[in-house]
Amino acid sequence: MIFMRILLQLSVLLVQGSWRGVEPSPTDEGALRASHGDHGEPGHKEPHKDSYSTFASEFLESRYLSDDGYPFPTAPPVDPFARIKVTDCGVTKGCIRYGKPGCDAETCDYFMSYRRIGTDVEFEMSADTDGWVAVGFSSDKKMGGDDVMGCVHDDNGRVRIHHFYNVGQWAKEIKRNPARDEEGVFENNRVTCRFKRPLYVPREETLVDLHLSWYYLFAWGPAIQGSITRHDNDAPPVSDHMISIYKYEDIFMPSTAYQTFSSPFCLLLIVALTFYLLMGSP
């Protein structure tokens, strides 16, 4: 009878051990705390404190650590500025390039693109400058009385979008800025930006309606403490025809250095000189 009672108690102990696991002895537990502390951290010998900070740390550990004790993987970093795609020019957006033949958004003296997105127009601009790059919407081919959007690189390294109004040869900043979803970057000595502005706006002096066609003025230049100064070109380039936001064109405009060699007279002179050299003198 006594033997059966002992067997029964042993069975109960085995069942409890299978559910609760093997508990360390007081000696082993003391040695473990002496070497690793209450939380398993080497050198930590302070007793467990029942405080809000302790609760918060334990909650964060249980919230952001996996079952194996390793942090959950974080999302890869997002590119702060997506590069401008020139392969879309003339297809899903309109582009204007000014500079060397075959240049793109990273090598042209000036680059601008536009495309419709719902009730907005998205613009991308880039120029070989450390100051500012801008586009103006004009009813003629001259500066003065023009709605201008500019991306300005300030002294803190940021590129901000500003709204200007040309008064003669001088650009006055307008507080009412229609730009949104703006982003910009300055790298490789280039100012590059992207922003949206509404397609339809109430017509007023300093803000034009983009659903109408306009001549586009292109300008860029240095900036001082986030304020624009005179543009680099004495005669900034301008589109040779009015541009419609509904027609995606891919327009190339040779810079001054390449306009000389592309003129008809210069080409005729080169052909004549080549013919003379090949035929030789009489």
PDB file of C-alpha atoms in Angstrom:
ATOM      1  CA  MET A   1       0.000   0.000   0.000  1.00  0.00           C
ATOM      2  CA  ILE A   2       2.797   2.390   0.871  1.00  0.00           C
ATOM      3  CA  PHE A   3       4.619   1.337  -2.295  1.00  0.00           C
ATOM      4  CA  MET A   4       1.569   2.172  -4.460  1.00  0.00           C
ATOM      5  CA  ARG A   5       1.239   5.585  -2.802  1.00  0.00           C
ATOM      6  CA  ILE A   6       4.888   6.362  -3.597  1.00  0.00           C
ATOM      7  CA  LEU A   7       4.381   5.357  -7.246  1.00  0.00           C
ATOM      8  CA  LEU A   8       1.322   7.607  -7.467  1.00  0.00           C
ATOM      9  CA  GLN A   9       3.223  10.612  -6.092  1.00  0.00           C
ATOM     10  CA  LEU A  10       6.068   9.992  -8.536  1.00  0.00           C
ATOM     11  CA  SER A  11       3.573   9.933 -11.437  1.00  0.00           C
ATOM     12  CA  VAL A  12       2.079  13.246 -10.360  1.00  0.00           C
ATOM     13  CA  LEU A  13       5.537  14.817 -10.168  1.00  0.00           C
ATOM     14  CA  LEU A  14       6.430  13.554 -13.641  1.00  0.00           C
ATOM     15  CA  VAL A  15       3.241  14.986 -15.122  1.00  0.00           C
ATOM     16  CA  GLN A  16       3.829  18.363 -13.477  1.00  0.00           C
ATOM     17  CA  GLY A  17       7.416  18.388 -14.702  1.00  0.00           C
ATOM     18  CA  SER A  18       6.346  17.733 -18.282  1.00  0.00           C
ATOM     19  CA  TRP A  19       4.004  20.777 -18.190  1.00  0.00           C
ATOM     20  CA  ARG A  20       6.114  23.214 -16.187  1.00  0.00           C
ATOM     21  CA  GLY A  21       9.562  22.188 -17.326  1.00  0.00           C
ATOM     22  CA  VAL A  22      12.499  21.610 -15.071  1.00  0.00           C
ATOM     23  CA  GLU A  23      12.931  24.456 -12.619  1.00  0.00           C
ATOM     24  CA  PRO A  24      16.470  25.377 -11.667  1.00  0.00           C
ATOM     25  CA  SER A  25      17.568  24.733  -8.143  1.00  0.00           C
ATOM     26  CA  PRO A  26      18.136  27.676  -5.813  1.00  0.00           C
ATOM     27  CA  THR A  27      21.882  27.147  -6.144  1.00  0.00           C
ATOM     28  CA  ASP A  28      21.818  27.194  -9.924  1.00  0.00           C
ATOM     29  CA  GLU A  29      19.461  30.188  -9.969  1.00  0.00           C
ATOM     30  CA  GLY A  30      21.740  32.150  -7.676  1.00  0.00           C
ATOM     31  CA  ALA A  31      24.762  31.418  -9.845  1.00  0.00           C
ATOM     32  CA  LEU A  32      22.848  32.450 -12.963  1.00  0.00           C
ATOM     33  CA  ARG A  33      21.806  35.806 -11.442  1.00  0.00           C
ATOM     34  CA  ALA A  34      25.307  36.461 -10.168  1.00  0.00           C
ATOM     35  CA  SER A  35      26.787  36.127 -13.667  1.00  0.00           C
ATOM     36  CA  HIS A  36      23.987  37.473 -15.902  1.00  0.00           C
ATOM     37  CA  GLY A  37      21.623  39.425 -13.672  1.00  0.00           C
ATOM     38  CA  ASP A  38      17.846  39.170 -13.490  1.00  0.00           C
ATOM     39  CA  HIS A  39      17.394  39.875 -17.216  1.00  0.00           C
ATOM     40  CA  GLY A  40      20.226  37.784 -18.593  1.00  0.00           C
ATOM     41  CA  GLU A  41      22.504  40.775 -19.134  1.00  0.00           C
ATOM     42  CA  PRO A  42      26.166  40.330 -18.123  1.00  0.00           C
ATOM     43  CA  GLY A  43      27.217  42.429 -15.200  1.00  0.00           C
ATOM     44  CA  HIS A  44      23.650  43.437 -14.232  1.00  0.00           C
ATOM     45  CA  LYS A  45      23.192  42.660 -10.541  1.00  0.00           C
ATOM     46  CA  GLU A  46      20.358  45.004  -9.637  1.00  0.00           C
ATOM     47  CA  PRO A  47      17.131  43.330  -8.553  1.00  0.00           C
ATOM     48  CA  HIS A  48      14.061  43.614 -10.758  1.00  0.00           C
ATOM     49  CA  LYS A  49      12.341  46.970 -10.289  1.00  0.00           C
ATOM     50  CA  ASP A  50       8.610  47.179 -10.604  1.00  0.00           C
ATOM     51  CA  SER A  51       8.449  50.533 -12.405  1.00  0.00           C
ATOM     52  CA  TYR A  52       6.989  52.034 -15.559  1.00  0.00           C
ATOM     53  CA  SER A  53      10.382  52.164 -17.306  1.00  0.00           C
ATOM     54  CA  THR A  54      10.937  48.461 -16.662  1.00  0.00           C
ATOM     55  CA  PHE A  55       7.448  47.678 -17.930  1.00  0.00           C
ATOM     56  CA  ALA A  56       7.957  49.798 -21.036  1.00  0.00           C
ATOM     57  CA  SER A  57      11.287  48.193 -21.896  1.00  0.00           C
ATOM     58  CA  GLU A  58       9.876  44.697 -21.444  1.00  0.00           C
ATOM     59  CA  PHE A  59       6.853  45.629 -23.560  1.00  0.00           C
ATOM     60  CA  LEU A  60       9.033  46.927 -26.385  1.00  0.00           C
ATOM     61  CA  GLU A  61      11.191  43.820 -26.256  1.00  0.00           C
ATOM     62  CA  SER A  62       8.144  41.588 -26.504  1.00  0.00           C
ATOM     63  CA  ARG A  63       6.593  43.816 -29.229  1.00  0.00           C
ATOM     64  CA  TYR A  64       9.529  44.262 -31.578  1.00  0.00           C
ATOM     65  CA  LEU A  65      11.499  41.066 -31.036  1.00  0.00           C
ATOM     66  CA  SER A  66      10.694  37.788 -32.721  1.00  0.00           C
ATOM     67  CA  ASP A  67      10.215  34.535 -30.839  1.00  0.00           C
ATOM     68  CA  ASP A  68      13.919  33.784 -31.251  1.00  0.00           C
ATOM     69  CA  GLY A  69      14.903  37.096 -29.676  1.00  0.00           C
ATOM     70  CA  TYR A  70      16.062  38.733 -32.919  1.00  0.00           C
ATOM     71  CA  PRO A  71      14.708  42.085 -34.159  1.00  0.00           C
ATOM     72  CA  PHE A  72      12.239  41.940 -37.006  1.00  0.00           C
ATOM     73  CA  PRO A  73      13.801  42.930 -40.362  1.00  0.00           C
ATOM     74  CA  THR A  74      13.306  46.580 -41.272  1.00  0.00           C
ATOM     75  CA  ALA A  75      12.182  47.854 -44.666  1.00  0.00           C
ATOM     76  CA  PRO A  76      14.986  48.820 -47.066  1.00  0.00           C
ATOM     77  CA  PRO A  77      15.721  52.557 -47.297  1.00  0.00           C
ATOM     78  CA  VAL A  78      13.667  54.474 -49.858  1.00  0.00           C
ATOM     79  CA  ASP A  79      15.419  56.552 -52.510  1.00  0.00           C
ATOM     80  CA  PRO A  80      14.663  60.157 -51.478  1.00  0.00           C
ATOM     81  CA  PHE A  81      14.481  61.291 -55.101  1.00  0.00           C
ATOM     82  CA  ALA A  82      13.628  59.074 -58.057  1.00  0.00           C
ATOM     83  CA  ARG A  83      15.773  59.877 -61.073  1.00  0.00           C
ATOM     84  CA  ILE A  84      14.146  61.530 -64.060  1.00  0.00           C
ATOM     85  CA  LYS A  85      13.383  59.084 -66.879  1.00  0.00           C
ATOM     86  CA  VAL A  86      14.106  60.519 -70.315  1.00  0.00           C
ATOM     87  CA  THR A  87      12.867  57.358 -72.055  1.00  0.00           C
ATOM     88  CA  ASP A  88       9.326  58.612 -71.368  1.00  0.00           C
ATOM     89  CA  CYS A  89       9.932  61.855 -73.262  1.00  0.00           C
ATOM     90  CA  GLY A  90       7.483  62.301 -76.113  1.00  0.00           C
ATOM     91  CA  VAL A  91       5.509  59.253 -74.960  1.00  0.00           C
ATOM     92  CA  THR A  92       4.005  59.761 -71.515  1.00  0.00           C
ATOM     93  CA  LYS A  93       5.389  63.235 -70.870  1.00  0.00           C
ATOM     94  CA  GLY A  94       6.704  66.239 -72.732  1.00  0.00           C
ATOM     95  CA  CYS A  95      10.377  67.226 -72.467  1.00  0.00           C
ATOM     96  CA  ILE A  96      12.558  70.203 -73.367  1.00  0.00           C
ATOM     97  CA  ARG A  97      16.323  69.739 -73.478  1.00  0.00           C
ATOM     98  CA  TYR A  98      18.846  72.546 -73.853  1.00  0.00           C
ATOM     99  CA  GLY A  99      22.546  71.813 -74.262  1.00  0.00           C
ATOM    100  CA  LYS A 100      24.677  69.302 -76.102  1.00  0.00           C
ATOM    101  CA  PRO A 101      22.980  67.043 -78.671  1.00  0.00           C
ATOM    102  CA  GLY A 102      21.971  63.741 -77.114  1.00  0.00           C
ATOM    103  CA  CYS A 103      22.025  65.086 -73.546  1.00  0.00           C
ATOM    104  CA  ASP A 104      19.614  63.918 -70.846  1.00  0.00           C
ATOM    105  CA  ALA A 105      18.272  65.133 -67.502  1.00  0.00           C
ATOM    106  CA  GLU A 106      21.700  64.704 -65.882  1.00  0.00           C
ATOM    107  CA  THR A 107      23.895  66.147 -68.630  1.00  0.00           C
ATOM    108  CA  CYS A 108      21.870  68.906 -70.338  1.00  0.00           C
ATOM    109  CA  ASP A 109      22.545  72.506 -69.410  1.00  0.00           C
ATOM    110  CA  TYR A 110      18.805  72.664 -68.762  1.00  0.00           C
ATOM    111  CA  PHE A 111      16.076  70.007 -68.727  1.00  0.00           C
ATOM    112  CA  MET A 112      12.347  70.222 -68.096  1.00  0.00           C
ATOM    113  CA  SER A 113       9.458  67.748 -68.400  1.00  0.00           C
ATOM    114  CA  TYR A 114       5.709  67.979 -67.893  1.00  0.00           C
ATOM    115  CA  ARG A 115       2.823  65.502 -67.739  1.00  0.00           C
ATOM    116  CA  ARG A 116      -0.796  65.508 -66.634  1.00  0.00           C
ATOM    117  CA  ILE A 117      -1.781  63.531 -63.545  1.00  0.00           C
ATOM    118  CA  GLY A 118      -5.502  63.877 -62.935  1.00  0.00           C
ATOM    119  CA  THR A 119      -6.242  67.546 -62.349  1.00  0.00           C
ATOM    120  CA  ASP A 120      -2.545  68.333 -61.756  1.00  0.00           C
ATOM    121  CA  VAL A 121       0.486  68.874 -63.928  1.00  0.00           C
ATOM    122  CA  GLU A 122       3.755  67.362 -62.747  1.00  0.00           C
ATOM    123  CA  PHE A 123       6.931  69.228 -63.632  1.00  0.00           C
ATOM    124  CA  GLU A 124      10.522  68.000 -63.438  1.00  0.00           C
ATOM    125  CA  MET A 125      13.448  70.379 -63.801  1.00  0.00           C
ATOM    126  CA  SER A 126      17.207  70.052 -63.732  1.00  0.00           C
ATOM    127  CA  ALA A 127      20.075  72.415 -64.542  1.00  0.00           C
ATOM    128  CA  ASP A 128      23.841  72.529 -64.338  1.00  0.00           C
ATOM    129  CA  THR A 129      24.004  74.975 -61.439  1.00  0.00           C
ATOM    130  CA  ASP A 130      24.363  75.107 -57.676  1.00  0.00           C
ATOM    131  CA  GLY A 131      21.716  77.805 -57.295  1.00  0.00           C
ATOM    132  CA  TRP A 132      18.300  77.674 -58.951  1.00  0.00           C
ATOM    133  CA  VAL A 133      16.404  76.430 -61.996  1.00  0.00           C
ATOM    134  CA  ALA A 134      13.070  77.795 -63.232  1.00  0.00           C
ATOM    135  CA  VAL A 135      10.428  77.748 -65.937  1.00  0.00           C
ATOM    136  CA  GLY A 136       8.220  80.681 -66.882  1.00  0.00           C
ATOM    137  CA  PHE A 137       4.863  80.726 -68.654  1.00  0.00           C
ATOM    138  CA  SER A 138       4.580  83.688 -70.980  1.00  0.00           C
ATOM    139  CA  SER A 139       2.134  85.038 -73.551  1.00  0.00           C
ATOM    140  CA  ASP A 140       5.080  86.269 -75.618  1.00  0.00           C
ATOM    141  CA  LYS A 141       8.762  85.430 -75.901  1.00  0.00           C
ATOM    142  CA  LYS A 142       9.926  88.214 -73.617  1.00  0.00           C
ATOM    143  CA  MET A 143      10.451  88.428 -69.874  1.00  0.00           C
ATOM    144  CA  GLY A 144       7.960  90.553 -67.980  1.00  0.00           C
ATOM    145  CA  GLY A 145       4.534  89.735 -66.594  1.00  0.00           C
ATOM    146  CA  ASP A 146       5.259  85.995 -66.437  1.00  0.00           C
ATOM    147  CA  ASP A 147       4.192  83.265 -64.010  1.00  0.00           C
ATOM    148  CA  VAL A 148       7.392  81.490 -62.897  1.00  0.00           C
ATOM    149  CA  MET A 149       8.054  78.307 -60.900  1.00  0.00           C
ATOM    150  CA  GLY A 150      11.573  77.957 -59.530  1.00  0.00           C
ATOM    151  CA  CYS A 151      13.533  75.380 -57.532  1.00  0.00           C
ATOM    152  CA  VAL A 152      16.087  77.044 -55.264  1.00  0.00           C
ATOM    153  CA  HIS A 153      19.027  75.415 -53.491  1.00  0.00           C
ATOM    154  CA  ASP A 154      19.517  77.059 -50.083  1.00  0.00           C
ATOM    155  CA  ASP A 155      22.523  77.180 -47.749  1.00  0.00           C
ATOM    156  CA  ASN A 156      21.229  74.189 -45.763  1.00  0.00           C
ATOM    157  CA  GLY A 157      21.486  71.915 -48.785  1.00  0.00           C
ATOM    158  CA  ARG A 158      17.721  71.755 -49.357  1.00  0.00           C
ATOM    159  CA  VAL A 159      15.941  72.414 -52.636  1.00  0.00           C
ATOM    160  CA  ARG A 160      12.662  74.288 -52.221  1.00  0.00           C
ATOM    161  CA  ILE A 161      10.030  75.229 -54.808  1.00  0.00           C
ATOM    162  CA  HIS A 162       9.129  78.917 -55.034  1.00  0.00           C
ATOM    163  CA  HIS A 163       6.585  80.909 -57.014  1.00  0.00           C
ATOM    164  CA  PHE A 164       7.704  84.098 -58.761  1.00  0.00           C
ATOM    165  CA  TYR A 165       6.283  86.814 -60.991  1.00  0.00           C
ATOM    166  CA  ASN A 166       8.512  88.570 -63.501  1.00  0.00           C
ATOM    167  CA  VAL A 167       8.458  92.339 -63.241  1.00  0.00           C
ATOM    168  CA  GLY A 168      10.582  93.298 -66.226  1.00  0.00           C
ATOM    169  CA  GLN A 169      13.915  91.538 -65.753  1.00  0.00           C
ATOM    170  CA  TRP A 170      13.360  91.087 -62.012  1.00  0.00           C
ATOM    171  CA  ALA A 171      11.615  88.119 -60.372  1.00  0.00           C
ATOM    172  CA  LYS A 172       9.376  88.908 -57.411  1.00  0.00           C
ATOM    173  CA  GLU A 173       8.515  86.034 -55.083  1.00  0.00           C
ATOM    174  CA  ILE A 174       4.782  85.469 -54.565  1.00  0.00           C
ATOM    175  CA  LYS A 175       3.561  84.069 -51.255  1.00  0.00           C
ATOM    176  CA  ARG A 176       0.724  82.186 -52.899  1.00  0.00           C
ATOM    177  CA  ASN A 177       2.559  79.065 -54.055  1.00  0.00           C
ATOM    178  CA  PRO A 178       0.520  76.575 -56.106  1.00  0.00           C
ATOM    179  CA  ALA A 179       3.196  73.858 -55.859  1.00  0.00           C
ATOM    180  CA  ARG A 180       2.534  70.656 -53.935  1.00  0.00           C
ATOM    181  CA  ASP A 181       4.133  67.234 -53.553  1.00  0.00           C
ATOM    182  CA  GLU A 182       7.425  69.015 -53.968  1.00  0.00           C
ATOM    183  CA  GLU A 183      10.794  67.289 -53.768  1.00  0.00           C
ATOM    184  CA  GLY A 184      14.277  68.252 -54.819  1.00  0.00           C
ATOM    185  CA  VAL A 185      17.919  67.307 -54.555  1.00  0.00           C
ATOM    186  CA  PHE A 186      21.316  68.906 -55.126  1.00  0.00           C
ATOM    187  CA  GLU A 187      24.020  66.524 -56.271  1.00  0.00           C
ATOM    188  CA  ASN A 188      26.808  66.446 -58.845  1.00  0.00           C
ATOM    189  CA  ASN A 189      26.592  70.249 -58.970  1.00  0.00           C
ATOM    190  CA  ARG A 190      23.031  70.041 -60.330  1.00  0.00           C
ATOM    191  CA  VAL A 191      19.744  71.299 -58.947  1.00  0.00           C
ATOM    192  CA  THR A 192      16.945  68.823 -59.692  1.00  0.00           C
ATOM    193  CA  CYS A 193      13.329  69.014 -58.543  1.00  0.00           C
ATOM    194  CA  ARG A 194       9.841  67.638 -59.069  1.00  0.00           C
ATOM    195  CA  PHE A 195       6.487  69.156 -58.093  1.00  0.00           C
ATOM    196  CA  LYS A 196       2.822  69.387 -59.075  1.00  0.00           C
ATOM    197  CA  ARG A 197       0.533  72.352 -59.539  1.00  0.00           C
ATOM    198  CA  PRO A 198      -3.167  72.481 -60.483  1.00  0.00           C
ATOM    199  CA  LEU A 199      -4.086  72.372 -64.142  1.00  0.00           C
ATOM    200  CA  TYR A 200      -7.057  74.721 -63.703  1.00  0.00           C
ATOM    201  CA  VAL A 201      -6.759  77.815 -61.497  1.00  0.00           C
ATOM    202  CA  PRO A 202      -8.724  81.059 -61.288  1.00  0.00           C
ATOM    203  CA  ARG A 203      -7.009  83.406 -63.711  1.00  0.00           C
ATOM    204  CA  GLU A 204      -5.176  86.240 -62.050  1.00  0.00           C
ATOM    205  CA  GLU A 205      -2.159  88.418 -62.712  1.00  0.00           C
ATOM    206  CA  THR A 206       0.511  86.223 -61.138  1.00  0.00           C
ATOM    207  CA  LEU A 207      -0.954  82.778 -61.871  1.00  0.00           C
ATOM    208  CA  VAL A 208      -1.806  81.410 -65.309  1.00  0.00           C
ATOM    209  CA  ASP A 209      -4.144  78.602 -66.316  1.00  0.00           C
ATOM    210  CA  LEU A 210      -2.052  75.731 -67.637  1.00  0.00           C
ATOM    211  CA  HIS A 211      -4.786  74.268 -69.810  1.00  0.00           C
ATOM    212  CA  LEU A 212      -3.986  77.145 -72.173  1.00  0.00           C
ATOM    213  CA  SER A 213      -0.873  77.184 -74.366  1.00  0.00           C
ATOM    214  CA  TRP A 214       2.081  79.373 -73.392  1.00  0.00           C
ATOM    215  CA  TYR A 215       5.607  80.149 -74.471  1.00  0.00           C
ATOM    216  CA  TYR A 216       7.995  78.503 -72.000  1.00  0.00           C
ATOM    217  CA  LEU A 217      10.959  80.506 -70.692  1.00  0.00           C
ATOM    218  CA  PHE A 218      13.913  78.552 -69.317  1.00  0.00           C
ATOM    219  CA  ALA A 219      16.396  80.012 -66.839  1.00  0.00           C
ATOM    220  CA  TRP A 220      18.919  79.001 -64.190  1.00  0.00           C
ATOM    221  CA  GLY A 221      21.657  80.680 -62.192  1.00  0.00           C
ATOM    222  CA  PRO A 222      23.367  81.126 -58.816  1.00  0.00           C
ATOM    223  CA  ALA A 223      21.684  81.737 -55.479  1.00  0.00           C
ATOM    224  CA  ILE A 224      22.820  83.589 -52.374  1.00  0.00           C
ATOM    225  CA  GLN A 225      21.423  82.412 -49.024  1.00  0.00           C
ATOM    226  CA  GLY A 226      18.455  80.790 -50.724  1.00  0.00           C
ATOM    227  CA  SER A 227      17.631  83.861 -52.873  1.00  0.00           C
ATOM    228  CA  ILE A 228      17.975  83.790 -56.645  1.00  0.00           C
ATOM    229  CA  THR A 229      20.313  86.134 -58.489  1.00  0.00           C
ATOM    230  CA  ARG A 230      20.658  87.000 -62.170  1.00  0.00           C
ATOM    231  CA  HIS A 231      20.408  84.036 -64.537  1.00  0.00           C
ATOM    232  CA  ASP A 232      23.513  82.648 -66.231  1.00  0.00           C
ATOM    233  CA  ASN A 233      22.446  83.486 -69.797  1.00  0.00           C
ATOM    234  CA  ASP A 234      22.052  87.088 -70.942  1.00  0.00           C
ATOM    235  CA  ALA A 235      19.246  85.864 -73.195  1.00  0.00           C
ATOM    236  CA  PRO A 236      17.598  82.840 -71.557  1.00  0.00           C
ATOM    237  CA  PRO A 237      16.300  80.241 -74.039  1.00  0.00           C
ATOM    238  CA  VAL A 238      12.611  80.243 -74.894  1.00  0.00           C
ATOM    239  CA  SER A 239      10.454  77.772 -76.796  1.00  0.00           C
ATOM    240  CA  ASP A 240      10.032  78.700 -80.464  1.00  0.00           C
ATOM    241  CA  HIS A 241       6.286  77.969 -80.299  1.00  0.00           C
ATOM    242  CA  MET A 242       3.549  77.880 -77.677  1.00  0.00           C
ATOM    243  CA  ILE A 243       3.515  74.605 -75.761  1.00  0.00           C
ATOM    244  CA  SER A 244       0.294  72.777 -74.995  1.00  0.00           C
ATOM    245  CA  ILE A 245       0.161  70.727 -71.811  1.00  0.00           C
ATOM    246  CA  TYR A 246      -1.987  68.233 -73.730  1.00  0.00           C
ATOM    247  CA  LYS A 247       0.663  67.483 -76.342  1.00  0.00           C
ATOM    248  CA  TYR A 248       3.723  65.520 -75.258  1.00  0.00           C
ATOM    249  CA  GLU A 249       6.658  66.756 -77.319  1.00  0.00           C
ATOM    250  CA  ASP A 250      10.357  65.918 -77.085  1.00  0.00           C
ATOM    251  CA  ILE A 251      12.070  69.190 -77.967  1.00  0.00           C
ATOM    252  CA  PHE A 252      15.818  69.655 -78.249  1.00  0.00           C
ATOM    253  CA  MET A 253      17.359  73.125 -78.262  1.00  0.00           C
ATOM    254  CA  PRO A 254      21.132  73.345 -78.889  1.00  0.00           C
ATOM    255  CA  SER A 255      23.008  75.583 -76.505  1.00  0.00           C
ATOM    256  CA  THR A 256      24.924  78.615 -77.762  1.00  0.00           C
ATOM    257  CA  ALA A 257      28.114  76.601 -78.202  1.00  0.00           C
ATOM    258  CA  TYR A 258      26.369  74.276 -80.661  1.00  0.00           C
ATOM    259  CA  GLN A 259      24.116  76.779 -82.408  1.00  0.00           C
ATOM    260  CA  THR A 260      27.021  78.230 -84.395  1.00  0.00           C
ATOM    261  CA  PHE A 261      27.982  74.891 -85.892  1.00  0.00           C
ATOM    262  CA  SER A 262      24.383  74.026 -86.707  1.00  0.00           C
ATOM    263  CA  SER A 263      23.615  77.161 -88.718  1.00  0.00           C
ATOM    264  CA  PRO A 264      23.092  76.651 -92.515  1.00  0.00           C
ATOM    265  CA  PHE A 265      25.894  79.054 -93.481  1.00  0.00           C
ATOM    266  CA  CYS A 266      28.385  77.341 -91.206  1.00  0.00           C
ATOM    267  CA  LEU A 267      27.430  73.901 -92.536  1.00  0.00           C
ATOM    268  CA  LEU A 268      27.831  75.124 -96.123  1.00  0.00           C
ATOM    269  CA  LEU A 269      31.240  76.555 -95.270  1.00  0.00           C
ATOM    270  CA  ILE A 270      32.352  73.272 -93.704  1.00  0.00           C
ATOM    271  CA  VAL A 271      31.211  71.297 -96.759  1.00  0.00           C
ATOM    272  CA  ALA A 272      33.035  73.656 -99.119  1.00  0.00           C
ATOM    273  CA  LEU A 273      36.222  73.518 -97.056  1.00  0.00           C
ATOM    274  CA  THR A 274      36.095  69.723 -96.919  1.00  0.00           C
ATOM    275  CA  PHE A 275      35.580  69.497-100.695  1.00  0.00           C
ATOM    276  CA  TYR A 276      38.513  71.853-101.250  1.00  0.00           C
ATOM    277  CA  LEU A 277      40.825  69.796 -99.052  1.00  0.00           C
ATOM    278  CA  LEU A 278      39.831  66.523-100.716  1.00  0.00           C
ATOM    279  CA  MET A 279      40.208  67.789-104.280  1.00  0.00           C
ATOM    280  CA  GLY A 280      43.388  69.687-103.561  1.00  0.00           C
ATOM    281  CA  SER A 281      44.464  73.017-104.967  1.00  0.00           C
ATOM    282  CA  PRO A 282      44.938  73.321-108.797  1.00  0.00           C
TER     283      PRO A 282
END
